[in-house]
Amino acid sequence: MSGSEGRFPKSLLEFQGRFATEGACAEYLFERRWPEGFVCPGCGGGRAWLLKTKAFTYECADCRRQTSVTAGTIMHASKLPLTMWFWAAFLMATHSNGISALQLQSQLSLGSYRTAWMLAAKLRRAMVNPEREPLSGLVEADETIIPFRTKNDPVVVPAGRSGVGKMLVAGAVEIDDGRPRRARLKVIEGFGKQELHAFVLGAVAPQTRLVTDDWPSYQDVPGVRHNAITLGPMAAHVALPWIHRLFSNLKRWGLGVYHGLRKTNLQHYLDEFVFRFNRRRTRHAAFDTLLGIGARTTPAPYRVLIRKAA
Ligand SMILES: [Zn+2]
């Protein structure tokens, strides 16, 4: 756990007090970025002054390069105040179920839905880490079907309604000492061998011990030690408890937060769910990741924390 974890606000009230002003947010960004003091990204120099003409921007005393505390974060060049970004990221990171654009709009008293939607979309995009490490050790994998709604469907979708289709999703959960650690979810086109092999190979490390039901598509994944369990009736949740719990939580989440998932951007919603699941015990890391802080600029122990949590 990083040294700054203990300093991160634990409650809404504490957060409000800590990040009440633009200056307080900028100070946090500065600390995360330059924990040992300012370092010019151009020449490596350590002397700089704060510009009076540009917000939270430092000019290097040696090479004169100007660097904003928001450079490299998703807040850079945004017209929204830093406090708004911080609030939105905090709500997104700490709500165990996440938050829709509509909820964000009302919680932050944003004037337009469009602004809230953009904010939520940008934060959600920050949830995918292309460098995340594959699952390993013992992994449960399975596939499921999720009903989706189209743009014009009502909030409550009656069963069998036209325009409502089904989406196929493959999932995997890493199990450590009988408890779930990290998960992966992916939209797939079918339950055939090609799709499921591609999913497994993209999600798990070589030599993973893969546990699935006896669906033939999981057989002979190269480089994986596979244990197929033949299921009796109603036994899937017993044989593969964690992936089944993940699927049922996903479906409940989709209905509860988004009133049903849409096919457009489904993978993004799956990524959001997985992001929150994988960081359920490291909300502080989730907050920083959402704002785009730390990927390149923080010291190694923090990067290690992120990698473990991803
Ligand atoms: Zn410089």
XYZ file of C-alpha atoms and ligand atoms in Angstrom:
311
model
C 0.000 0.000 0.000
C 1.368 3.416 -0.910
C 2.367 5.876 1.778
C -0.262 8.380 0.733
C -3.130 5.931 1.136
C -3.466 6.896 4.770
C -3.828 10.561 3.874
C -6.638 10.016 1.425
C -10.089 11.102 2.647
C -12.202 8.209 3.874
C -15.562 9.946 3.945
C -17.552 12.350 1.828
C -17.299 15.003 4.523
C -13.548 14.631 4.781
C -13.236 14.776 1.015
C -15.332 17.929 0.873
C -13.153 19.622 3.471
C -9.921 18.557 1.846
C -10.738 19.444 -1.773
C -12.940 22.497 -1.318
C -10.924 24.811 -3.547
C -9.095 24.805 -6.876
C -5.873 25.427 -4.980
C -6.335 22.364 -2.765
C -6.933 20.145 -5.806
C -3.894 21.590 -7.587
C -1.787 20.950 -4.497
C -2.858 17.312 -4.467
C -1.946 16.987 -8.139
C 1.423 18.561 -7.452
C 2.124 16.132 -4.602
C 1.142 13.098 -6.632
C 3.179 14.256 -9.590
C 6.284 15.531 -7.856
C 6.438 13.881 -4.426
C 10.097 14.899 -4.090
C 9.538 18.430 -5.379
C 9.144 19.881 -8.870
C 11.069 18.189 -11.681
C 10.975 19.768 -15.138
C 9.837 17.155 -17.699
C 11.975 18.953 -20.305
C 15.397 19.257 -18.702
C 15.040 17.564 -15.330
C 15.733 20.813 -13.503
C 14.299 21.295 -10.048
C 13.855 25.051 -9.918
C 10.632 26.652 -11.140
C 8.203 29.401 -10.370
C 4.440 29.439 -10.425
C 3.086 31.545 -13.284
C 0.646 34.267 -12.413
C -0.904 34.297 -15.875
C -1.731 30.585 -16.249
C -3.527 28.522 -13.640
C -1.369 26.040 -11.737
C 1.429 26.180 -14.293
C 5.121 26.175 -13.416
C 7.895 27.636 -15.519
C 11.272 25.935 -15.350
C 14.010 28.318 -14.224
C 16.540 26.592 -16.469
C 14.822 25.841 -19.801
C 11.723 28.021 -19.369
C 9.408 25.155 -20.249
C 5.918 25.600 -18.805
C 4.266 22.613 -17.148
C 0.750 22.495 -15.750
C -0.104 20.289 -12.795
C -2.866 18.842 -14.968
C -0.587 17.903 -17.884
C -1.039 14.243 -18.743
C -4.250 13.910 -16.733
C -7.793 13.798 -18.089
C -8.394 17.251 -16.594
C -5.896 18.913 -18.910
C -7.332 21.731 -21.042
C -10.782 21.162 -19.545
C -13.013 24.135 -18.883
C -14.512 22.479 -15.824
C -13.089 23.389 -12.414
C -10.714 20.900 -10.807
C -13.091 20.597 -7.864
C -15.746 19.254 -10.250
C -13.391 16.632 -11.676
C -12.311 15.623 -8.191
C -15.893 15.290 -7.002
C -16.910 13.277 -10.047
C -13.916 10.934 -9.747
C -14.516 10.510 -6.024
C -18.176 9.612 -6.553
C -17.277 7.218 -9.359
C -14.470 5.603 -7.387
C -16.217 5.246 -4.045
C -19.783 4.370 -4.994
C -19.718 0.622 -4.885
C -22.202 0.531 -7.738
C -20.933 3.462 -9.733
C -22.938 6.381 -10.890
C -24.784 7.311 -14.057
C -24.435 10.624 -15.906
C -27.892 11.611 -14.689
C -26.961 10.941 -11.060
C -23.697 12.795 -11.571
C -25.572 15.777 -12.959
C -27.848 15.998 -9.941
C -25.146 15.259 -7.341
C -22.826 17.932 -8.739
C -25.608 20.373 -9.657
C -24.317 20.497 -13.209
C -26.288 22.763 -15.519
C -26.386 20.422 -18.482
C -26.800 16.699 -18.918
C -24.300 16.878 -21.763
C -21.549 18.088 -19.432
C -22.331 15.319 -16.951
C -22.341 12.766 -19.743
C -18.957 13.937 -21.057
C -17.519 13.888 -17.566
C -18.773 10.362 -16.920
C -17.608 9.177 -20.343
C -14.089 10.538 -19.835
C -13.809 8.996 -16.386
C -15.121 5.707 -17.692
C -12.587 5.684 -20.510
C -9.845 5.949 -17.893
C -11.024 2.621 -16.480
C -9.328 0.481 -19.094
C -5.692 -0.218 -18.465
C -4.112 -1.588 -21.643
C -1.093 -2.771 -19.681
C -2.975 -4.756 -17.087
C -1.479 -8.097 -16.192
C -3.276 -11.328 -17.065
C -5.069 -13.394 -14.440
C -3.057 -16.295 -13.103
C -3.067 -19.144 -10.618
C -6.549 -20.614 -10.262
C -9.148 -19.065 -12.589
C -12.848 -19.813 -13.049
C -14.229 -19.047 -16.515
C -17.723 -19.189 -17.952
C -20.006 -17.407 -20.372
C -23.406 -15.800 -19.981
C -26.216 -14.072 -21.875
C -27.327 -10.560 -21.019
C -30.462 -8.927 -22.422
C -29.881 -5.434 -23.778
C -32.120 -2.540 -24.564
C -31.999 -0.306 -27.580
C -32.076 3.478 -27.611
C -35.828 3.830 -27.809
C -36.857 1.206 -25.330
C -38.563 2.317 -22.141
C -36.691 2.153 -18.862
C -38.506 -0.979 -17.814
C -38.071 -3.525 -20.576
C -40.853 -6.092 -20.798
C -39.729 -9.638 -21.559
C -39.768 -10.600 -25.200
C -40.177 -7.048 -26.448
C -38.974 -6.430 -29.967
C -35.798 -4.393 -30.124
C -34.522 -6.140 -27.046
C -31.775 -8.587 -27.872
C -29.181 -10.659 -26.208
C -25.486 -10.099 -25.760
C -22.957 -12.813 -25.114
C -20.339 -12.186 -22.457
C -17.360 -14.286 -21.406
C -15.963 -13.893 -17.919
C -13.113 -15.073 -15.728
C -12.310 -14.666 -12.030
C -8.963 -15.274 -10.368
C -9.280 -17.190 -7.099
C -6.729 -16.812 -4.341
C -7.032 -18.845 -1.161
C -10.731 -19.435 -1.807
C -11.482 -15.726 -2.371
C -11.946 -13.827 -5.645
C -9.234 -11.365 -6.640
C -9.412 -9.857 -10.110
C -11.885 -10.398 -12.939
C -12.192 -9.999 -16.705
C -15.308 -9.615 -18.844
C -15.508 -9.512 -22.619
C -18.222 -9.209 -25.217
C -18.042 -12.209 -27.548
C -19.792 -13.057 -30.801
C -20.553 -16.676 -30.025
C -19.917 -19.550 -27.634
C -17.712 -21.415 -30.114
C -14.210 -22.669 -29.537
C -12.611 -19.812 -31.462
C -14.269 -17.068 -29.384
C -13.754 -18.731 -26.019
C -10.164 -19.727 -26.711
C -9.408 -16.137 -27.750
C -11.021 -14.852 -24.546
C -9.146 -17.254 -22.275
C -5.802 -16.641 -23.988
C -6.301 -12.865 -23.691
C -7.326 -13.031 -20.041
C -5.015 -15.523 -18.360
C -1.285 -16.120 -18.084
C 0.354 -19.336 -19.344
C 0.135 -22.248 -16.891
C -3.034 -20.898 -15.338
C -5.225 -23.580 -13.775
C -8.492 -22.997 -15.598
C -11.752 -24.336 -14.165
C -14.847 -24.397 -16.395
C -17.952 -26.463 -16.903
C -17.770 -29.205 -19.513
C -18.794 -27.000 -22.460
C -16.547 -28.379 -25.222
C -15.370 -24.963 -26.434
C -13.047 -24.696 -23.433
C -11.153 -27.843 -24.275
C -7.533 -27.754 -25.421
C -6.731 -24.096 -24.796
C -2.987 -24.065 -25.513
C -0.672 -23.524 -22.534
C -3.427 -23.743 -19.917
C -4.022 -26.498 -17.381
C -7.708 -27.158 -17.715
C -10.126 -28.785 -15.318
C -13.620 -29.237 -16.776
C -16.387 -29.954 -14.288
C -19.430 -31.865 -15.418
C -22.418 -30.084 -13.967
C -25.521 -31.747 -12.693
C -28.773 -29.777 -12.761
C -28.647 -26.466 -10.794
C -25.058 -27.058 -9.785
C -23.269 -24.303 -11.733
C -23.248 -21.892 -8.808
C -21.736 -24.608 -6.640
C -19.053 -25.777 -9.049
C -18.100 -22.291 -10.285
C -19.287 -20.040 -7.444
C -17.269 -16.873 -8.099
C -17.809 -16.425 -11.805
C -21.510 -17.032 -11.232
C -21.613 -14.444 -8.499
C -19.778 -12.014 -10.778
C -22.305 -12.551 -13.582
C -25.286 -12.085 -11.301
C -23.750 -8.942 -9.767
C -23.074 -7.631 -13.261
C -26.681 -8.132 -14.321
C -28.044 -6.549 -11.158
C -25.633 -3.634 -11.560
C -26.654 -3.094 -15.174
C -30.303 -2.930 -14.202
C -29.789 -0.898 -11.051
C -27.403 1.774 -12.302
C -28.202 1.942 -16.004
C -31.721 0.482 -16.100
C -30.429 -2.209 -18.428
C -27.240 -2.215 -20.461
C -27.129 -1.090 -24.062
C -25.339 -2.890 -26.844
C -23.503 0.289 -27.845
C -20.428 0.575 -25.661
C -21.274 -2.627 -23.801
C -17.584 -3.430 -23.526
C -17.045 -0.059 -21.793
C -19.703 -0.905 -19.234
C -18.108 -4.293 -18.664
C -14.771 -2.532 -18.226
C -16.335 -0.179 -15.678
C -17.773 -3.081 -13.727
C -14.444 -4.915 -13.753
C -12.526 -1.767 -12.809
C -14.711 -1.295 -9.748
C -14.600 -4.968 -8.849
C -10.816 -5.154 -9.132
C -10.339 -2.019 -7.018
C -12.993 -2.677 -4.421
C -10.361 -2.571 -1.678
C -8.226 0.241 -3.108
C -10.569 3.178 -3.673
C -7.711 5.616 -3.411
C -5.917 3.972 -6.320
C -9.211 3.977 -8.208
C -9.603 7.727 -7.671
C -6.107 8.501 -8.948
C -6.474 6.163 -11.909
C -9.747 7.809 -12.927
C -8.191 11.260 -12.973
C -5.238 9.961 -14.941
C -2.832 10.718 -12.123
C 0.154 8.566 -11.533
C 0.515 6.390 -14.597
C 3.817 7.977 -15.567
C 4.607 10.323 -12.768
C 4.417 8.585 -9.414
C 7.096 6.552 -7.696
C 7.431 2.815 -8.168
C 5.589 1.569 -5.057
C 2.446 3.259 -6.294
C 2.797 1.778 -9.775
C 3.177 -1.621 -8.198
C -0.010 -1.077 -6.236
C -1.896 -0.188 -9.399
C -0.524 -3.178 -11.233
C -1.528 -5.544 -8.471
C -4.972 -4.021 -8.296
C -5.505 -4.032 -12.059
Zn 13.431 22.668 -17.669
